[in-house]
PDB file of C-alpha atoms in Angstrom:
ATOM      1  CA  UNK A   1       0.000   0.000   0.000  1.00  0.00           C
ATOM      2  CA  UNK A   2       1.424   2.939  -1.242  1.00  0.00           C
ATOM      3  CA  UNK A   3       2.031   5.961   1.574  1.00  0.00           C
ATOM      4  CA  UNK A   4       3.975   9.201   1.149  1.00  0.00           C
ATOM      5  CA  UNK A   5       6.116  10.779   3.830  1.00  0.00           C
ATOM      6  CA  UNK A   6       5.298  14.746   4.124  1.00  0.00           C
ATOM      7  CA  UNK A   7       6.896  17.614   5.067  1.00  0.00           C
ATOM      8  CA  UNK A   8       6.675  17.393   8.874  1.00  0.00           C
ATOM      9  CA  UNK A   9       7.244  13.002   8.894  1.00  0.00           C
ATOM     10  CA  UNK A  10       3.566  12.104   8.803  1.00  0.00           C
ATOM     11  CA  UNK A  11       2.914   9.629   6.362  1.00  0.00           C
ATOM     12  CA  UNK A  12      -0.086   9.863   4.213  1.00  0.00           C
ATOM     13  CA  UNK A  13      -2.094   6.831   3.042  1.00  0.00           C
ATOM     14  CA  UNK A  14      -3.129   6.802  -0.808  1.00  0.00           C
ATOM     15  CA  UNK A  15      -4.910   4.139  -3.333  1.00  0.00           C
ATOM     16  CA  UNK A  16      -3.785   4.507  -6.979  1.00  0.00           C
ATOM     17  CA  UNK A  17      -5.983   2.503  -9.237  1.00  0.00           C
ATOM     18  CA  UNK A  18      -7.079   1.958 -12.728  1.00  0.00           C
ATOM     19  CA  UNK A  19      -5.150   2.815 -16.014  1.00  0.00           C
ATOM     20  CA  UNK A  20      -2.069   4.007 -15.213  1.00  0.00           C
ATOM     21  CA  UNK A  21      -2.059   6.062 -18.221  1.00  0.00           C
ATOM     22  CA  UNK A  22      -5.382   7.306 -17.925  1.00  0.00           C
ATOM     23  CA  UNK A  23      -6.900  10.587 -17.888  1.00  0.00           C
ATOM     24  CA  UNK A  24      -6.151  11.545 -13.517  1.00  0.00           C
ATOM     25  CA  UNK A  25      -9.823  11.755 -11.224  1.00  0.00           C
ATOM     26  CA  UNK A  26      -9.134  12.598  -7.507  1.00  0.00           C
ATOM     27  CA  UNK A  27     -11.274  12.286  -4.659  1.00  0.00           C
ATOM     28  CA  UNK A  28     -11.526  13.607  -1.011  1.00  0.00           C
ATOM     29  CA  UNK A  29     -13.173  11.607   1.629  1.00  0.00           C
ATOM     30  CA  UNK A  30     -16.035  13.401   4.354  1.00  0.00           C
ATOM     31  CA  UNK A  31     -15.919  13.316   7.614  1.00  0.00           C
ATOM     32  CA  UNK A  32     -14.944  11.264   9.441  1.00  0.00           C
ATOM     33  CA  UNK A  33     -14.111   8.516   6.572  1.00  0.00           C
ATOM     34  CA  UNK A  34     -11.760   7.756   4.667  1.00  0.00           C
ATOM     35  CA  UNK A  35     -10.949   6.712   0.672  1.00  0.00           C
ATOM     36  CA  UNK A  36     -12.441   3.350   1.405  1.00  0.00           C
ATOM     37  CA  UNK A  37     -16.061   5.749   1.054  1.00  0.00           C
ATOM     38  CA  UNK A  38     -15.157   6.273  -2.337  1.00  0.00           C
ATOM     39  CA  UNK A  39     -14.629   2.750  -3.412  1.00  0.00           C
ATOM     40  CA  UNK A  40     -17.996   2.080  -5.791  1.00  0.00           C
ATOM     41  CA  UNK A  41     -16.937   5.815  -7.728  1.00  0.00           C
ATOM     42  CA  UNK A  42     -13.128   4.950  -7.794  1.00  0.00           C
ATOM     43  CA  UNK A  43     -14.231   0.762  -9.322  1.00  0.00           C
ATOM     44  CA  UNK A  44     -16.476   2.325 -12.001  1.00  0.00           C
ATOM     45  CA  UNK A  45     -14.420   5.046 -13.688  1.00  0.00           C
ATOM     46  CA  UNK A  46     -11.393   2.889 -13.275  1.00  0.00           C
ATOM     47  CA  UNK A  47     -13.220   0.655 -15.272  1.00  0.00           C
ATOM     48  CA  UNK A  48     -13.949   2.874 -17.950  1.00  0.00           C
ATOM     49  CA  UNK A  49      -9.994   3.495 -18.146  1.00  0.00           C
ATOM     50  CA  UNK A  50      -9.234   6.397 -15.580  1.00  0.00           C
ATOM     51  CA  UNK A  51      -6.538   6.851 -13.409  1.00  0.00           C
ATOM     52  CA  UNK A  52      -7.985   6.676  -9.716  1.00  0.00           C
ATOM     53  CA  UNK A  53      -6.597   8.514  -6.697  1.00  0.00           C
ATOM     54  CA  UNK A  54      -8.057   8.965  -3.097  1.00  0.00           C
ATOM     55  CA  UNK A  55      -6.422   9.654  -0.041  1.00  0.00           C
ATOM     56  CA  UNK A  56      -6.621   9.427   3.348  1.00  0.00           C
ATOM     57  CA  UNK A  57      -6.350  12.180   5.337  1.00  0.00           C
ATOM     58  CA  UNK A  58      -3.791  13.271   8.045  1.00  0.00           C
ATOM     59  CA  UNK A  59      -5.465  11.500  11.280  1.00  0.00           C
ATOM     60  CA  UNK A  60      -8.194   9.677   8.889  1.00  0.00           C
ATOM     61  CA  UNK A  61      -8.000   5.527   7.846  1.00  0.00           C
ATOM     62  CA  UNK A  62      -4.002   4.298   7.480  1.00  0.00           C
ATOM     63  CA  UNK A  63      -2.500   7.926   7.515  1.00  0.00           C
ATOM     64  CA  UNK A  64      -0.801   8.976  10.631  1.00  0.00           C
ATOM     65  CA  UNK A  65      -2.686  10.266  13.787  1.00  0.00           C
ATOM     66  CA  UNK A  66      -0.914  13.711  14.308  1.00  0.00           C
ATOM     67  CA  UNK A  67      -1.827  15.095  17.405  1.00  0.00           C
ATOM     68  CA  UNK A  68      -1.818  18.682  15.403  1.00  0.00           C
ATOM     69  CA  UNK A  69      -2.195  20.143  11.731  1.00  0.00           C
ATOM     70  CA  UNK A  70      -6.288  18.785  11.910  1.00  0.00           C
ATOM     71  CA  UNK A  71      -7.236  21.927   9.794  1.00  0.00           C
ATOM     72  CA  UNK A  72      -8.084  22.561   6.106  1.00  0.00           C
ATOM     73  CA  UNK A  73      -4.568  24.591   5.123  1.00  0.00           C
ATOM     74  CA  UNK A  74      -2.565  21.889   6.870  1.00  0.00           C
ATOM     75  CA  UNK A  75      -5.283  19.221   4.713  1.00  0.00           C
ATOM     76  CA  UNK A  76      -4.580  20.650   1.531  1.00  0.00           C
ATOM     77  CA  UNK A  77      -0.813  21.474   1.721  1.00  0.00           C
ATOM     78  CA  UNK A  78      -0.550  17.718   2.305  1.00  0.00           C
ATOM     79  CA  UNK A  79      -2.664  17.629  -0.613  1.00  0.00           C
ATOM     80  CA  UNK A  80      -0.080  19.872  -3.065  1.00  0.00           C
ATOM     81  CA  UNK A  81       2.620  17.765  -2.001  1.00  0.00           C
ATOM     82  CA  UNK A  82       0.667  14.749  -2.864  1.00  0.00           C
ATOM     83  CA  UNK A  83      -0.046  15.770  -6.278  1.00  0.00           C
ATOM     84  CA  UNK A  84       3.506  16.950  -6.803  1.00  0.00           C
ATOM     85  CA  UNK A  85       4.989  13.648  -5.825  1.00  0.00           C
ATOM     86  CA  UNK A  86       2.795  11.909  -8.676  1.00  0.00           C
ATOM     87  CA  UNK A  87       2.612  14.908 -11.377  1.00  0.00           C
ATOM     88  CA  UNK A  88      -1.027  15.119 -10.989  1.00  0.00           C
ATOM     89  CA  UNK A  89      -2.147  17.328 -14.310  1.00  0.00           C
ATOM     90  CA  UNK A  90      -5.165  17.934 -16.505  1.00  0.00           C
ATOM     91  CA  UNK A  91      -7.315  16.021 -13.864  1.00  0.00           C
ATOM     92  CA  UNK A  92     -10.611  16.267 -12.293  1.00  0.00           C
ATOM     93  CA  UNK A  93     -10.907  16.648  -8.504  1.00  0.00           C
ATOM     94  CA  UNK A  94     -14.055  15.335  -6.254  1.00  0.00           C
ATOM     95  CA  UNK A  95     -14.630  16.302  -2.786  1.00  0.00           C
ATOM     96  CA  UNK A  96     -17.704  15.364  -0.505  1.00  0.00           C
ATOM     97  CA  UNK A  97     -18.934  16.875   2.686  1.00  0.00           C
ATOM     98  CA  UNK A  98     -15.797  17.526   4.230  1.00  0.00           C
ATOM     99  CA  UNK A  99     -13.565  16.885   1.350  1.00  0.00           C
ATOM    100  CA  UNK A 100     -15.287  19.188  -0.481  1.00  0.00           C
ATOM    101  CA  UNK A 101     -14.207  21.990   1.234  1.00  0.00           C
ATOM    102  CA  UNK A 102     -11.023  20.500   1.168  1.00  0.00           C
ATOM    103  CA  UNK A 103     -11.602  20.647  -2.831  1.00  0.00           C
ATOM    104  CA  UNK A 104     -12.838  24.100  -2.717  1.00  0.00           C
ATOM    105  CA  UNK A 105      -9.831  25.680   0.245  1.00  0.00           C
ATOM    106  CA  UNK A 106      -7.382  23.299  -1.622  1.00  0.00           C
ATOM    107  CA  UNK A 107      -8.298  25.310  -5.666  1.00  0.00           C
ATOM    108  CA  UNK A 108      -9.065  28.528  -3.795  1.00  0.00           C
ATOM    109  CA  UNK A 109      -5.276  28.322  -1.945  1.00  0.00           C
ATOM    110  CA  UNK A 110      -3.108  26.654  -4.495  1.00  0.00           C
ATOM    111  CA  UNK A 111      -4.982  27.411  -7.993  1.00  0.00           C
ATOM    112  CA  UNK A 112      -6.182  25.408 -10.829  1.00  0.00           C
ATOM    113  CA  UNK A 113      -3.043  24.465 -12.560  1.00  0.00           C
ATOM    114  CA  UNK A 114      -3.452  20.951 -11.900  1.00  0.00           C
ATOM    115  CA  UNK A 115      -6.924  20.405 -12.446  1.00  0.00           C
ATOM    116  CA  UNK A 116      -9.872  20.737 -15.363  1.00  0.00           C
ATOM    117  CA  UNK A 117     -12.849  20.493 -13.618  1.00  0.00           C
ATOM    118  CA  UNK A 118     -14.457  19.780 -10.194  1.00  0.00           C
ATOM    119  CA  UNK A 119     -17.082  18.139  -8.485  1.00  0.00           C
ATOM    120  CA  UNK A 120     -18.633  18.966  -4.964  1.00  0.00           C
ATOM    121  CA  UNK A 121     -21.033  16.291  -3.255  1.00  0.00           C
ATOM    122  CA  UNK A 122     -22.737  17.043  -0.621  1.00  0.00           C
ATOM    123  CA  UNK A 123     -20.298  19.769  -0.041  1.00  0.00           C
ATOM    124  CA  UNK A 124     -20.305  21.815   3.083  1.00  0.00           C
ATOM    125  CA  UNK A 125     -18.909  25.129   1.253  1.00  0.00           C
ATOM    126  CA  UNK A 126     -19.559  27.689   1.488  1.00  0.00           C
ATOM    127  CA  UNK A 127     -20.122  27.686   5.517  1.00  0.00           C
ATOM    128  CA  UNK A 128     -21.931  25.522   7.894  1.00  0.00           C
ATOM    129  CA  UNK A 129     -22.580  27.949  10.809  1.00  0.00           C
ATOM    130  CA  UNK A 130     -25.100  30.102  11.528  1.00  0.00           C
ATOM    131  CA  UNK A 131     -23.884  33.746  11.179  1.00  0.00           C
ATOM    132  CA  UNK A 132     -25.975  37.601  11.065  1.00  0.00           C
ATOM    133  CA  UNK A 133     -24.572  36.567   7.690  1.00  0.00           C
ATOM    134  CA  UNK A 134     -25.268  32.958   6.976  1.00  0.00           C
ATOM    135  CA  UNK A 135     -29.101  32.355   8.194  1.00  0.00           C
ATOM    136  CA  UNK A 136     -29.299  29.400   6.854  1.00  0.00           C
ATOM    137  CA  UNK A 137     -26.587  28.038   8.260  1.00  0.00           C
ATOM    138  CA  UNK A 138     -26.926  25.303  11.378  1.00  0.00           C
ATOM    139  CA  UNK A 139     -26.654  26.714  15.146  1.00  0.00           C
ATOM    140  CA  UNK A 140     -23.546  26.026  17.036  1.00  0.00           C
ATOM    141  CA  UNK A 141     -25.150  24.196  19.432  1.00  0.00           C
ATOM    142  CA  UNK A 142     -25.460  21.566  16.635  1.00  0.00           C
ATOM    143  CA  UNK A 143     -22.170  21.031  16.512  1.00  0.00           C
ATOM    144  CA  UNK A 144     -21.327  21.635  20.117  1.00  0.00           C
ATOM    145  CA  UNK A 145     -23.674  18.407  20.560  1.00  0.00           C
ATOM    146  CA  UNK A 146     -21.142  16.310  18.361  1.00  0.00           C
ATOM    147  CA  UNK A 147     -18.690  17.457  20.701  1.00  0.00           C
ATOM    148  CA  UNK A 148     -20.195  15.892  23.378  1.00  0.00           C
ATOM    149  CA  UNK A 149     -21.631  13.230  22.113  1.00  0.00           C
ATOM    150  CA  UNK A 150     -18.019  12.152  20.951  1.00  0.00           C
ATOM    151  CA  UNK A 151     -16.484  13.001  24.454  1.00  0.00           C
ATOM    152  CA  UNK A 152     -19.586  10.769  25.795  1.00  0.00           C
ATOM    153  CA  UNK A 153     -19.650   7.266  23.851  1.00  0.00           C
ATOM    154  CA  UNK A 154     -17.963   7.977  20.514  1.00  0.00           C
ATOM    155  CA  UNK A 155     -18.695   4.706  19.717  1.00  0.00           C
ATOM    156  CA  UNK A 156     -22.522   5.154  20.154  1.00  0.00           C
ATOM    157  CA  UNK A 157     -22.265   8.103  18.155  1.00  0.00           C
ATOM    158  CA  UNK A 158     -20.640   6.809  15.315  1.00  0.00           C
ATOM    159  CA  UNK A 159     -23.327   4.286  14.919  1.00  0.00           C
ATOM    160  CA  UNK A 160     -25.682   7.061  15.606  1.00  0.00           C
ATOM    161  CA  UNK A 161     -24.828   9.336  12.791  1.00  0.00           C
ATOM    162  CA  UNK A 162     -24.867   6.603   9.979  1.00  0.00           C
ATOM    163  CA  UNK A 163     -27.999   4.328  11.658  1.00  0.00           C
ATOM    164  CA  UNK A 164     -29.618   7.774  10.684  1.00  0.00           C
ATOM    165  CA  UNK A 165     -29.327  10.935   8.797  1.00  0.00           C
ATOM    166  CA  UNK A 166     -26.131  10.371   7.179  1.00  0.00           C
ATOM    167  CA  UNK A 167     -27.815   7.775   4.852  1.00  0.00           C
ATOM    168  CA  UNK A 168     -30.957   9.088   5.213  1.00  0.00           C
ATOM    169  CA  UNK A 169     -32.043   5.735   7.272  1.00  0.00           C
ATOM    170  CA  UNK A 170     -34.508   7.945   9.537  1.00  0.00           C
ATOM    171  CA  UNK A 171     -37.192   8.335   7.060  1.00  0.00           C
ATOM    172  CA  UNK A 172     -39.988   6.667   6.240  1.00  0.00           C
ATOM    173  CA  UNK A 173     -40.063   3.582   3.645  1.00  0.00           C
ATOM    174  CA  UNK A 174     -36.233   3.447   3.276  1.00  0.00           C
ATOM    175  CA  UNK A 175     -34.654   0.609   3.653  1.00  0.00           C
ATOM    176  CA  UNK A 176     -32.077   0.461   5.659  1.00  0.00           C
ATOM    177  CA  UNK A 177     -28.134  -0.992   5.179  1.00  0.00           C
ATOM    178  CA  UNK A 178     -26.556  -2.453   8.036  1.00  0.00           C
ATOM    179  CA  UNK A 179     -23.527  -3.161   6.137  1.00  0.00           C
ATOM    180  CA  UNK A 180     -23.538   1.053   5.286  1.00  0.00           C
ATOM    181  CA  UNK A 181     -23.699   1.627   8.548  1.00  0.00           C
ATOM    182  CA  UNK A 182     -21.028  -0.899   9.653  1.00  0.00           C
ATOM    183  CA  UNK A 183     -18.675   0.123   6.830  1.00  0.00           C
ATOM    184  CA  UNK A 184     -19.530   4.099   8.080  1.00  0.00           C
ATOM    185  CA  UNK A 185     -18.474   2.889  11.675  1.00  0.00           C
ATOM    186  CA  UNK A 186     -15.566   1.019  10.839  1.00  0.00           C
ATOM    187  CA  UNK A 187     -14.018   3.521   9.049  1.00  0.00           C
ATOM    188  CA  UNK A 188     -14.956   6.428  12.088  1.00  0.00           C
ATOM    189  CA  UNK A 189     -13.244   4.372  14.279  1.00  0.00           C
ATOM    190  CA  UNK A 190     -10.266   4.207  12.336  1.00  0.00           C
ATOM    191  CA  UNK A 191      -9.954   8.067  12.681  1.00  0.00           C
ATOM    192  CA  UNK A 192      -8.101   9.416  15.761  1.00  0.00           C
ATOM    193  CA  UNK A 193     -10.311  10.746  18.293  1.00  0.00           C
ATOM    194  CA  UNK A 194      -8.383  14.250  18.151  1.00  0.00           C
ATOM    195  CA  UNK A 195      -8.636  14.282  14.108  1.00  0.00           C
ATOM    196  CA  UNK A 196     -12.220  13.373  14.191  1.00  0.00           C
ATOM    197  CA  UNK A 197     -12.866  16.022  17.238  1.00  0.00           C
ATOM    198  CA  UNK A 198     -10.815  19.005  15.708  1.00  0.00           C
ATOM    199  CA  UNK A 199     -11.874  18.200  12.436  1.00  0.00           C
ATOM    200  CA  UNK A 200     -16.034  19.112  13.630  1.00  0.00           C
ATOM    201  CA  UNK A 201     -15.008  22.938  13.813  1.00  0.00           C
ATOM    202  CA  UNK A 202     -13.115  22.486  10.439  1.00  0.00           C
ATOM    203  CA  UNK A 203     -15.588  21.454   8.732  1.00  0.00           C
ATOM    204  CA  UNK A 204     -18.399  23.695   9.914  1.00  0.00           C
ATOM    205  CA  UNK A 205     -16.659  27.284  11.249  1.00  0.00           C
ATOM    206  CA  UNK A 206     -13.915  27.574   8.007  1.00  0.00           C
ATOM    207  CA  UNK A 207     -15.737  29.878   4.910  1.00  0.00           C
ATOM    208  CA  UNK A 208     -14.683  29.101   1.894  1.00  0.00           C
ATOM    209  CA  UNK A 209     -16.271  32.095  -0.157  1.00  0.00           C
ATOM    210  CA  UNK A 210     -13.112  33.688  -0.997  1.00  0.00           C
ATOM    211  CA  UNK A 211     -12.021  30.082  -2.502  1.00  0.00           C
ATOM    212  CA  UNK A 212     -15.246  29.684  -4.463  1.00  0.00           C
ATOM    213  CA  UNK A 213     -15.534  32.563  -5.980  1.00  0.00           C
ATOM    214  CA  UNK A 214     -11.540  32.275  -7.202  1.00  0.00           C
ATOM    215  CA  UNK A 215     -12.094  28.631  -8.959  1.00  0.00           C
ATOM    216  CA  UNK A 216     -11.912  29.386 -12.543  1.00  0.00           C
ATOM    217  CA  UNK A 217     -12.971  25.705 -13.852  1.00  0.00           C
ATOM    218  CA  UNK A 218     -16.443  24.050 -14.385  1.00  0.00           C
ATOM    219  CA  UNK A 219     -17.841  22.787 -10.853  1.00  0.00           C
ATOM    220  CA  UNK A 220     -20.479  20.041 -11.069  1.00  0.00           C
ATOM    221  CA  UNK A 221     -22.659  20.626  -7.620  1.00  0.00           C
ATOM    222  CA  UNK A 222     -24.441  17.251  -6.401  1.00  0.00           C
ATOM    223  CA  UNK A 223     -26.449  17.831  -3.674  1.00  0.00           C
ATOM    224  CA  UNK A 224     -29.632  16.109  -2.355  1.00  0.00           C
ATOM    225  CA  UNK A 225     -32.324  18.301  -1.137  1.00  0.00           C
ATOM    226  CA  UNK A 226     -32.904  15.903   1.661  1.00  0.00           C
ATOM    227  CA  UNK A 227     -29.491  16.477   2.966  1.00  0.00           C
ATOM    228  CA  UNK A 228     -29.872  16.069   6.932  1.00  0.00           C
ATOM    229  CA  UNK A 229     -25.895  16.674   7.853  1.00  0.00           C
ATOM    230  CA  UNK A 230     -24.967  19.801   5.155  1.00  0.00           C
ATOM    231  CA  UNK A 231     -28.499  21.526   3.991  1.00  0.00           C
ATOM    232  CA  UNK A 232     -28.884  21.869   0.503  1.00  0.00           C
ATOM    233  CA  UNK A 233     -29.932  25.930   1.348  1.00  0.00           C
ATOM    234  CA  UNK A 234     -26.387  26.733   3.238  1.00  0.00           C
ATOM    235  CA  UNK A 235     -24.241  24.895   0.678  1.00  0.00           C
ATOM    236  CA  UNK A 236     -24.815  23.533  -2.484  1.00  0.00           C
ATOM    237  CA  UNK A 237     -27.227  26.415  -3.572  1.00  0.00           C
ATOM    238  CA  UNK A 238     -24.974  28.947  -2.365  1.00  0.00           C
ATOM    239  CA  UNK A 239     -22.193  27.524  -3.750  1.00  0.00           C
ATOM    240  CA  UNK A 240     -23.529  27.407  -7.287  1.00  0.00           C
ATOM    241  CA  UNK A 241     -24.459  30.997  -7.197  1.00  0.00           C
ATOM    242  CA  UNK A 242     -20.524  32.093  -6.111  1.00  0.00           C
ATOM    243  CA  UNK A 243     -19.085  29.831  -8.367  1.00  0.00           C
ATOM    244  CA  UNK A 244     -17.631  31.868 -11.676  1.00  0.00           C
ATOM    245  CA  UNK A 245     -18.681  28.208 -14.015  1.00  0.00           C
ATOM    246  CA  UNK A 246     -21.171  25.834 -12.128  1.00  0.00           C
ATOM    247  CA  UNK A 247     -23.439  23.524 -12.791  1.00  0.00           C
ATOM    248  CA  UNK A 248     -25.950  22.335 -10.311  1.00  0.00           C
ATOM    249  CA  UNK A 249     -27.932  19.283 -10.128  1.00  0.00           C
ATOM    250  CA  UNK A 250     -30.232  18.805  -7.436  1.00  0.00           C
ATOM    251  CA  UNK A 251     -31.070  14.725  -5.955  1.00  0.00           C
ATOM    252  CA  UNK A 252     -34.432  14.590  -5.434  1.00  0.00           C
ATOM    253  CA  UNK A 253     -35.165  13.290  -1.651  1.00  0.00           C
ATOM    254  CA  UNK A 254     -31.561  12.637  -1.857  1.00  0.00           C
ATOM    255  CA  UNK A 255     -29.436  11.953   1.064  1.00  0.00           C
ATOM    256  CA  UNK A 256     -25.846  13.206   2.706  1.00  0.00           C
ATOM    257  CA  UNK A 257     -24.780  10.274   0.990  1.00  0.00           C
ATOM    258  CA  UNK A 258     -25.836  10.020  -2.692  1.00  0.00           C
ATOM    259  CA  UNK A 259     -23.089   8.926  -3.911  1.00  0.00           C
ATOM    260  CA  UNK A 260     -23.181   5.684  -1.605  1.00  0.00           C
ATOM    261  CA  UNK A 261     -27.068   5.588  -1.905  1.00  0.00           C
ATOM    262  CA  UNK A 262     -27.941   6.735  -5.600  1.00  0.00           C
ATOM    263  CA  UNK A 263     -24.283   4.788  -6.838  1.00  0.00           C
ATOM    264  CA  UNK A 264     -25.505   4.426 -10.290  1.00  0.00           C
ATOM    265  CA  UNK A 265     -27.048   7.782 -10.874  1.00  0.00           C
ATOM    266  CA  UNK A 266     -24.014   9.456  -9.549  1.00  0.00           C
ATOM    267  CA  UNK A 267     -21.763   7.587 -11.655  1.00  0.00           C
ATOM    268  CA  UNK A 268     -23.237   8.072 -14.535  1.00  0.00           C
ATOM    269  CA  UNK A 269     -23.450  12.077 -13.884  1.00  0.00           C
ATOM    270  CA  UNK A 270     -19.645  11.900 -12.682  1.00  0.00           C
ATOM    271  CA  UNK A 271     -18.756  10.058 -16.336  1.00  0.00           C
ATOM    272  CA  UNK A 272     -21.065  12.381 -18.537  1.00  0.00           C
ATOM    273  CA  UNK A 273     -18.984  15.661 -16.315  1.00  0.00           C
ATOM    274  CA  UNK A 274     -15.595  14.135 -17.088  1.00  0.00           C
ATOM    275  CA  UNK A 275     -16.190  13.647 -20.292  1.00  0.00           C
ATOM    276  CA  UNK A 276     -17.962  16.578 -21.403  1.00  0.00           C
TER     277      UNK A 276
END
């Protein structure tokens, strides 16, 4: 398993699949996951002759569990070094939830040189919290409540979060997937406790405006209107709208999750993107 060895002796955890001299697609985990949660995207566009690349992030799966750096510049400086170390050109990047503003921070900080296009899923850009500003973002106490629900039974909570809204498994007439949820637990509990913990104000205090409205390459926004963890009104509306070239596609009764839920629909709109 390949792992690279950044600037300050953390090693980070990466899968490189597919056609090795295939057009590059790169993809950023959410919280708090890892690559393995892009595993049916990464298998089908391999398959149609891509090069694959996800990551794990500092703290997340098989990278290292520093005890600091569990912030979105730290995130996507490991990131520039990452694509450096394999020439990473002409390619496509795809964030979700948390790795979509690690998409967005990562284009906004170190340009578009590398990359073509983009995708956001689910993305929490362009801020989470509730501000005089941001009204339609979620109250801190929201995520003050993660907070202590990790400090309380992390465990629990982590079966909590998936057995739920992540998926969508709270509402009426859906079927449920035990084997979602286990995977979604497995992989939390892989994370470090202080990645996982840090890594809640990260995701939902950083604003990414600025970064949005400097990417100057076509966005695809995926984002279900059902969206329990990152509301489709706070994010992927908003982000459309700052975005200088986006196009927005909205998941009917979609989920956090669509791309683990609605795997063939997103699929096929990730192909028809790439290829356009």
């Amino acid at each position: 398993m390949p792992y690279l060895k950044l600037r300050d002796g953390a090693e980070l955890f990466y899968k490189d699949w597919g056609n090795r001299n295939g057009a590059i697609i790169t993809f950023s985990h959410g919280w708090p996951l890892s690559s393995d949660n892009w595993e049916n995207q990464m298998v089908y566009l391999a398959d149609h002759g891509y090069r694959v690349i996800a990551h794990d992030r500092r703290g997340h799966g098989r990278s290292t569990q520093t005890w600091h750096g569990n912030n979105m510049d730290t995130f996507v400086d490991d990131l520039e070094e990452l694509f450096a170390h394999l020439k990473i050109k002409d390619a496509v990047m795809i964030g979700h939830s948390h790795g979509g503003g690690e998409v967005t921070h990562y284009l906004g900080k170190h340009g578009t040189n590398r990359f073509k296009k983009a995708v956001l899923v689910g993305a929490v850009p362009p801020l989470m919290l509730k501000t005089s500003a941001n009204a339609e973002g979620l109250d801190k106490s929201v995520f003050d409540s993660f907070r202590q629900a990790m400090h309380k039974d992390r465990a629990q909570f982590f079966l909590d979060v998936p057995s739920g809204p992540f998926f969508g498994f709270n509402r009426p007439g859906v079927q449920k997937s035990e084997g979602q949820i286990r995977s979604w637990w497995q992989q939390g509990m892989n994370t470090s406790f202080k990645s996982a913990y840090d890594s809640i104000k990260d995701f939902s205090e950083t604003d990414f405006t600025e970064d949005l409205k400097k990417i100057n390459i076509p966005v695809l926004v995926l984002h279900g209107d059902d969206d329990q963890i990152v509301p489709i009104e706070a994010a992927g509306l908003k982000s459309a709208k700052l975005l200088p070239q986006s196009k927005l596609k909205i998941y009917k009764g979609g989920s956090h999750a669509i791309h683990n839920i609605n795997v063939d629909e997103v699929n096929k709109d990730l192909l028809d993107f790439i290829k356009s």
